[in-house]
mmCIF file of C-alpha atoms in Angstrom:
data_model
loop_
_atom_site.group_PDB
_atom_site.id
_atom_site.type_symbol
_atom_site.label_atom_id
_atom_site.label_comp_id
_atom_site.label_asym_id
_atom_site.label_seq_id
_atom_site.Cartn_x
_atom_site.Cartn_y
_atom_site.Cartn_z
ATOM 1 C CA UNK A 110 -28.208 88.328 -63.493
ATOM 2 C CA UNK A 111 -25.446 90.180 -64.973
ATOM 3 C CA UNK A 112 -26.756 88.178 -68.236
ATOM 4 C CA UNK A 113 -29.627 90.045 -68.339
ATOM 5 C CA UNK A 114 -28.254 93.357 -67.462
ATOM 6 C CA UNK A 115 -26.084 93.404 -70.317
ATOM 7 C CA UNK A 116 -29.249 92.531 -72.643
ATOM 8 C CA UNK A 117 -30.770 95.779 -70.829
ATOM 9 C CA UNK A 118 -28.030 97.974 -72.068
ATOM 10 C CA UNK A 119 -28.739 97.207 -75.350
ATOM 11 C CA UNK A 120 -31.819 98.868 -75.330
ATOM 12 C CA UNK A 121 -30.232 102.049 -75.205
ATOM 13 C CA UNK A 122 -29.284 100.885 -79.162
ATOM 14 C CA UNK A 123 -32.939 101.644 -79.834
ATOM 15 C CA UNK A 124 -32.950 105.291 -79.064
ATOM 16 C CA UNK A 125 -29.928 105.344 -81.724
ATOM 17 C CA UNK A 126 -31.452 103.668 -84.485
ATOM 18 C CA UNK A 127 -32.302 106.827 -86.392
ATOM 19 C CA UNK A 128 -29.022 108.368 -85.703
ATOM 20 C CA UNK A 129 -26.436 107.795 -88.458
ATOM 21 C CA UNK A 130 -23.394 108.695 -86.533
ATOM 22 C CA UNK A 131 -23.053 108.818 -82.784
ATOM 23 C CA UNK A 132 -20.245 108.486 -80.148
ATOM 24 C CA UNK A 133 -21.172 106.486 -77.290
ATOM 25 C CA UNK A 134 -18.972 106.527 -74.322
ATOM 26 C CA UNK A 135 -18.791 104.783 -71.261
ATOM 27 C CA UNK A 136 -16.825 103.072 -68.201
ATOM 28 C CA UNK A 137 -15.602 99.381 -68.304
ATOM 29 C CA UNK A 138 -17.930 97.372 -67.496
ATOM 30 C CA UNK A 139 -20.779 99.241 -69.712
ATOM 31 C CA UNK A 140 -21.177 96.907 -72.080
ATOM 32 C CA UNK A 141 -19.992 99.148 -75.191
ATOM 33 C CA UNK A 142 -18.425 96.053 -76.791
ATOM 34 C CA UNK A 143 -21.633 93.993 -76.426
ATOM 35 C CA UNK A 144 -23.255 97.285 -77.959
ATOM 36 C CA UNK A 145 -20.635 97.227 -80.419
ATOM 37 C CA UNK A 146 -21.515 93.949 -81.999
ATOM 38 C CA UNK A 147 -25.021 94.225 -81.563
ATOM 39 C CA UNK A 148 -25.031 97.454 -83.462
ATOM 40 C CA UNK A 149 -23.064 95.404 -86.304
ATOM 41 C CA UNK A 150 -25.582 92.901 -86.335
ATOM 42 C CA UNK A 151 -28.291 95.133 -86.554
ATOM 43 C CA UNK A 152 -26.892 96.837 -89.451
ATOM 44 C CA UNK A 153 -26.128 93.389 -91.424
ATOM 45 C CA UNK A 154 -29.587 92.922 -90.659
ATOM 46 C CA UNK A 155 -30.730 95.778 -92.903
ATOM 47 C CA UNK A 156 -28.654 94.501 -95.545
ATOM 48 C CA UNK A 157 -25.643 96.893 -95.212
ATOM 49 C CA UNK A 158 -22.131 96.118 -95.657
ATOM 50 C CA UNK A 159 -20.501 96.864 -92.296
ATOM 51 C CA UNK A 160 -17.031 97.054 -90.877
ATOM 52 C CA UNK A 161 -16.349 96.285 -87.272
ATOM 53 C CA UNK A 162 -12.829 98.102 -86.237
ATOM 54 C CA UNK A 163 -10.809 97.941 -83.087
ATOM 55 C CA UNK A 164 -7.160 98.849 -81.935
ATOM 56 C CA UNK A 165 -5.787 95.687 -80.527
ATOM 57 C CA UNK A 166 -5.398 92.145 -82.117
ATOM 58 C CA UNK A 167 -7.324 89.903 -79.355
ATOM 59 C CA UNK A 168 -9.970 92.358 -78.586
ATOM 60 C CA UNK A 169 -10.507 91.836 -83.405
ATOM 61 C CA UNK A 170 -10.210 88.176 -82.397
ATOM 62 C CA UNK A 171 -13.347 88.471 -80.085
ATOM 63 C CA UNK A 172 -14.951 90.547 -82.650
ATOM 64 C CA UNK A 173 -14.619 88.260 -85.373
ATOM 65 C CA UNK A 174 -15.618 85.373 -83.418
ATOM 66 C CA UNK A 175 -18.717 86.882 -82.413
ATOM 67 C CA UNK A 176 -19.234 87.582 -85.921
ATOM 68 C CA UNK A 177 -18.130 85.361 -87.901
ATOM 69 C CA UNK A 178 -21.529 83.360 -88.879
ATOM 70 C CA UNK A 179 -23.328 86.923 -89.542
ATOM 71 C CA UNK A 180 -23.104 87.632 -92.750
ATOM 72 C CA UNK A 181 -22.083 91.409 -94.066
ATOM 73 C CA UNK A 182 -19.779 92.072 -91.615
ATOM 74 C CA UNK A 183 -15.888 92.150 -91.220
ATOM 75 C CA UNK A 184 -14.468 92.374 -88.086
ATOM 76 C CA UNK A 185 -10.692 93.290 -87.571
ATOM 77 C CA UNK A 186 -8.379 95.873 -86.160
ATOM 78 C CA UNK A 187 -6.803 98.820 -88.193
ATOM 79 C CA UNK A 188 -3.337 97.810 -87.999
ATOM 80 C CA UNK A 189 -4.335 94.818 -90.352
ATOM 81 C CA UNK A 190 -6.879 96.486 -91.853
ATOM 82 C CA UNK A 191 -4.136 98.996 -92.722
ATOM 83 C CA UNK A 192 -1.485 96.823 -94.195
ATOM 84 C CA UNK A 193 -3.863 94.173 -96.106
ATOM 85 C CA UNK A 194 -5.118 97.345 -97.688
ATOM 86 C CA UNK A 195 -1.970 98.719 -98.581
ATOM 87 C CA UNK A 196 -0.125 95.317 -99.593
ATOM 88 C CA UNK A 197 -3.576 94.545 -101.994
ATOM 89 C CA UNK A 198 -2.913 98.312 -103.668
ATOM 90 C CA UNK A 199 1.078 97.123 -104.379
ATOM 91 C CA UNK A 200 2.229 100.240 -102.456
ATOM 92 C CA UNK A 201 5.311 100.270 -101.245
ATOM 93 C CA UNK A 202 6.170 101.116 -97.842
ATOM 94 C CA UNK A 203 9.353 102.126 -95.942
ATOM 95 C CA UNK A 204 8.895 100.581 -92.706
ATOM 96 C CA UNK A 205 12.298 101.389 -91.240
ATOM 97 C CA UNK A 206 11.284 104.311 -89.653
ATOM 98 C CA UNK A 207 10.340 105.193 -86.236
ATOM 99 C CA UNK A 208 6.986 103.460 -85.499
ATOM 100 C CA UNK A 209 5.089 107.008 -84.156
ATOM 101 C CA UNK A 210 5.863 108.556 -87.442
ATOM 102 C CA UNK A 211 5.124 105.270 -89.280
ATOM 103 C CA UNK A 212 1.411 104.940 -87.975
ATOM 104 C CA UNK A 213 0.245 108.703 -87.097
ATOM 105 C CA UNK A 214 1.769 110.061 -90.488
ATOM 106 C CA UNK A 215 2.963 107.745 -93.040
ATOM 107 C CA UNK A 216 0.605 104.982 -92.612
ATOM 108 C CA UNK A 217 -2.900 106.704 -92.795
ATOM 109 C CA UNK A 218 -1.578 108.778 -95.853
ATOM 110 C CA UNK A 219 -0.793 105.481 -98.034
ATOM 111 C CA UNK A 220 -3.802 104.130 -96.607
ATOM 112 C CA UNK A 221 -5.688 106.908 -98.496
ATOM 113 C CA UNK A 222 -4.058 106.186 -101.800
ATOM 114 C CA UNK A 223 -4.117 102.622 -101.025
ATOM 115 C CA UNK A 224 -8.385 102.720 -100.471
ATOM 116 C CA UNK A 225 -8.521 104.883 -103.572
ATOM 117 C CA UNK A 226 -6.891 102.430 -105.650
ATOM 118 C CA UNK A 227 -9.412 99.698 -104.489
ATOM 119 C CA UNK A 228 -12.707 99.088 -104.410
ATOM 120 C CA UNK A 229 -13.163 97.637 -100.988
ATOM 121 C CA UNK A 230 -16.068 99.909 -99.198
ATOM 122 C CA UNK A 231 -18.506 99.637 -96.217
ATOM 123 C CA UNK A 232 -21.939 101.547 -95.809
ATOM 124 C CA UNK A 233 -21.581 101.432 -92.276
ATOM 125 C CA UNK A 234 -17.997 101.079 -89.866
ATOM 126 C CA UNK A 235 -18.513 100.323 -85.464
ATOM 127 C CA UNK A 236 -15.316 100.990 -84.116
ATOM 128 C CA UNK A 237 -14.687 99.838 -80.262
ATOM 129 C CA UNK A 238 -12.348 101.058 -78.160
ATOM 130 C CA UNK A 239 -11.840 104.292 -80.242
ATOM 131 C CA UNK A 240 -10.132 106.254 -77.304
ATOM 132 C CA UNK A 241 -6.708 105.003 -78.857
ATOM 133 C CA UNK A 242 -6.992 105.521 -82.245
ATOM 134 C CA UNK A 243 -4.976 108.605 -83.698
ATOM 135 C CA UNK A 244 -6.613 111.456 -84.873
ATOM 136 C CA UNK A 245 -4.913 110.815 -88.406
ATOM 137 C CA UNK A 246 -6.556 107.603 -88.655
ATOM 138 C CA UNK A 247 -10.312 108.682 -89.305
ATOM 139 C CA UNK A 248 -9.681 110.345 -92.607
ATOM 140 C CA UNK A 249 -8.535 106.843 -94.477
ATOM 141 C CA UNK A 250 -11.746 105.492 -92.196
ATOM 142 C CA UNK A 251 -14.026 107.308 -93.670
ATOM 143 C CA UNK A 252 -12.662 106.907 -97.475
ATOM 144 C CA UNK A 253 -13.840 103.364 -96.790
ATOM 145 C CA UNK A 254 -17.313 104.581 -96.285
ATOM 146 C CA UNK A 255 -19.601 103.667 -99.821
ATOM 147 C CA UNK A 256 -20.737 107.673 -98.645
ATOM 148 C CA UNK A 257 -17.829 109.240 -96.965
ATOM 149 C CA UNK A 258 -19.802 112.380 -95.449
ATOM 150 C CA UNK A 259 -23.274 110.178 -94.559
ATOM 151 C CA UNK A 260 -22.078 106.863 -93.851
ATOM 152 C CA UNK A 261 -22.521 105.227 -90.497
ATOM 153 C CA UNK A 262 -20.518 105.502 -88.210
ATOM 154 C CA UNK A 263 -20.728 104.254 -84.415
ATOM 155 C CA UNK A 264 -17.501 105.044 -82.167
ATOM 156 C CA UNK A 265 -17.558 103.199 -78.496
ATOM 157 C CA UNK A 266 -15.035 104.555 -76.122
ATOM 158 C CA UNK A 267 -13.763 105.177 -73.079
ATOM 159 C CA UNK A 268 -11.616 108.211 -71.725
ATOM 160 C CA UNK A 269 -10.061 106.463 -68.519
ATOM 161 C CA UNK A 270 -8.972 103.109 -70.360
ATOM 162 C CA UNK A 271 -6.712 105.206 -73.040
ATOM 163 C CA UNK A 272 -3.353 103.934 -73.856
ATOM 164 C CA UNK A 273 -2.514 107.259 -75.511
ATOM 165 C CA UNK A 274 -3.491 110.963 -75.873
ATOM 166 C CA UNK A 275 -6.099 110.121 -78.733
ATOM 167 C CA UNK A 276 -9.532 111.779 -78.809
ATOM 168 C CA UNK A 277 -9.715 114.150 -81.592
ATOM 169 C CA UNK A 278 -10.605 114.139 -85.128
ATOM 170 C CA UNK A 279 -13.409 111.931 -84.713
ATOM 171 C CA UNK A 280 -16.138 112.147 -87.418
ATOM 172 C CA UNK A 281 -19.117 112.738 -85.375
ATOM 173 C CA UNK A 282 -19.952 116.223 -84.660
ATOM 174 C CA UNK A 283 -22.999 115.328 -81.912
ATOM 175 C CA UNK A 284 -22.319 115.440 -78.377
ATOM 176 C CA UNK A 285 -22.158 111.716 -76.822
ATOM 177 C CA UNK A 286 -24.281 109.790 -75.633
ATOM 178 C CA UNK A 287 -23.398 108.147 -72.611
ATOM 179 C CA UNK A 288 -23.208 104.801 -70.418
ATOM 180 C CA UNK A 289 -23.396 105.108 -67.243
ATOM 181 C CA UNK A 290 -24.375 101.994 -65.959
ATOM 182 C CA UNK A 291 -21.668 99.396 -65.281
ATOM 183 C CA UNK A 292 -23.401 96.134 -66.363
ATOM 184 C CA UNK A 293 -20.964 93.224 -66.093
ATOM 185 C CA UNK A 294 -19.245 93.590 -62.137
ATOM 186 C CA UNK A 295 -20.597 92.758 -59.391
ATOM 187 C CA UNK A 296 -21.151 95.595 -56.073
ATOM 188 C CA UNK A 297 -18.206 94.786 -54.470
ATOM 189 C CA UNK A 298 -15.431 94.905 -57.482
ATOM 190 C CA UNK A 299 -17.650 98.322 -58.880
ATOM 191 C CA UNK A 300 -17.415 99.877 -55.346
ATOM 192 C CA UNK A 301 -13.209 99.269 -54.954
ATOM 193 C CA UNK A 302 -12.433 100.185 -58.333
ATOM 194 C CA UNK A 303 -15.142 103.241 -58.290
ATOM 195 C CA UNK A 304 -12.234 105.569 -56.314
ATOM 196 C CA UNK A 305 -9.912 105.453 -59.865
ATOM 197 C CA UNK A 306 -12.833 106.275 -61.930
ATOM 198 C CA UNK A 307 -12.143 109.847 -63.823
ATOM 199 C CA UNK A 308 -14.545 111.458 -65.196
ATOM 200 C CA UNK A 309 -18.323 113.968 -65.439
ATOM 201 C CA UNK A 310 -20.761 111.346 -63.941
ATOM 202 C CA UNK A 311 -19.414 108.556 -61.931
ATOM 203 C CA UNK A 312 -20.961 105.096 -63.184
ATOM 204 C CA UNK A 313 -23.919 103.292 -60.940
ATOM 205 C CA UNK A 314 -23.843 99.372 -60.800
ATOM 206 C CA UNK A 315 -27.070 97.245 -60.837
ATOM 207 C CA UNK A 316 -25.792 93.641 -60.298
ATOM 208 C CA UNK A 317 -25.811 90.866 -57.262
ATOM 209 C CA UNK A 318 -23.590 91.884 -54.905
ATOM 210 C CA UNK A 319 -20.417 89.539 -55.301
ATOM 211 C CA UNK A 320 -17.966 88.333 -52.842
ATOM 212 C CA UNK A 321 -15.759 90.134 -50.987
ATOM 213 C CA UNK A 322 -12.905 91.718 -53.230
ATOM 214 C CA UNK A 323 -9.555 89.864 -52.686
ATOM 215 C CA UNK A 324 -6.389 92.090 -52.911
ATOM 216 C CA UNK A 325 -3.128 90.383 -53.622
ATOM 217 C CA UNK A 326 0.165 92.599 -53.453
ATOM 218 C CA UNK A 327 3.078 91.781 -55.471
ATOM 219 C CA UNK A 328 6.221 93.171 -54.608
ATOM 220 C CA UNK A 329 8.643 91.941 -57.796
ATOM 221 C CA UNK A 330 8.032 90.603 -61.380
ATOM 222 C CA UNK A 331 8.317 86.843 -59.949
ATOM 223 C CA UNK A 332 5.660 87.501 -57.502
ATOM 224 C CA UNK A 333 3.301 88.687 -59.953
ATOM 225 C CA UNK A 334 3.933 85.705 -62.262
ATOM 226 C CA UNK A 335 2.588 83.708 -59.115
ATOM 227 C CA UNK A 336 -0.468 85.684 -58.334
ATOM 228 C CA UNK A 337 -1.378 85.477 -61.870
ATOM 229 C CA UNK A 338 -1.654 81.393 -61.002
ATOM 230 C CA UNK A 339 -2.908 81.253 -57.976
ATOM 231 C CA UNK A 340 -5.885 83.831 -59.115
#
């Protein structure tokens, strides 16, 4: 069941398909990832050259493993999109600095240089997870665009999973569209976790109705390691 809800949010792809940029935004459980790839795929499918970006290293391993026999698209996360790209233009970096000033400053601005002295480009870029990328980081993003002020770009997101303050200078100048439906828990896990939910429209769940939520308190560091096994 939850299967097939998750197929049902990816119609909402189709009312996209004309759009060349668009921020879609949406709470966990929406399915943006699943959107995310599907998007790429579709694009691949057209014959473009796309680029699937994240933040974090396992959520690029997912990526790339749910990509990796589609042909046209590269899947990884900007940190190692950032330093491949940089280490293949033979500029140097001083990486004993402090690591804020080395990724919201220094980084995208060699980036830049570094993407100009290459010719690695994508006519479209899906980045997931896009509510923790800094604001200085969509510049060198879209220098890797073939067409830097038409290419494609698709940002997933979601406000109340941010790690950081991170939500401007994104490239899209539409208003989002958004997800409201959470597609992958079941009643009973949507309904307890529903109460920390921030935001304008509170997400609706259509899914079987699940067991009863178990909650296990942990009091120390050596009763969490325990919980983690016994869960």
């Amino acid at each position: 069941e939850l299967i097939r809800l998750t197929e049902q949010q990816a119609q909402a792809l189709d009312l996209l398909r004309h759009h060349r940029r668009a921020i879609i935004q949406g709470c966990a459980g929406s399915g943006k990832t699943i959107l995310a790839v599907e998007k790429a795929k579709q694009l691949a499918a057209e014959g473009l050259r796309v680029l699937l970006l994240c933040y974090n290293k396992r959520l690029a391993r997912r990526l790339a493993g749910e990509t990796e026999d589609v042909e046209n698209v590269t899947a990884t996360h900007f940190h190692s999109l950032a330093v491949s790209t940089i280490k293949v233009a033979e500029i140097e970096v001083d990486w004993d600095v402090d690591s804020e000033e080395l990724w919201d400053r220094q980084i995208p601005e060699l980036l830049v240089d570094a993407i100009v002295a290459t010719e690695e480009r994508y006519a479209a870029i899906i980045v997931d997870a896009a509510q923790d990328f800094a604001a200085s980081w969509w510049d060198p993003i879209q220098w890797l665009l073939e067409d830097e002020k038409d290419g494609v770009i698709f940002i997933f997101m979601d406000n109340n999973q941010r790690l950081y303050d991170r939500t401007e200078g994104m490239p899209v100048e539409t208003p989002p569209f958004s997800l409201t439906l959470n597609c992958r828990n079941t009643i009973s896990i949507h309904e307890f976790v529903a109460g920390y939910y921030q935001g304008e429209a509170a997400p609706n769940v259509m899914a079987p109705a699940g067991r009863a939520v178990e909650v296990i308190r942990c009091h120390d560091a050596s009763d969490l390691g325990l919980s983690l096994i016994h869960i």
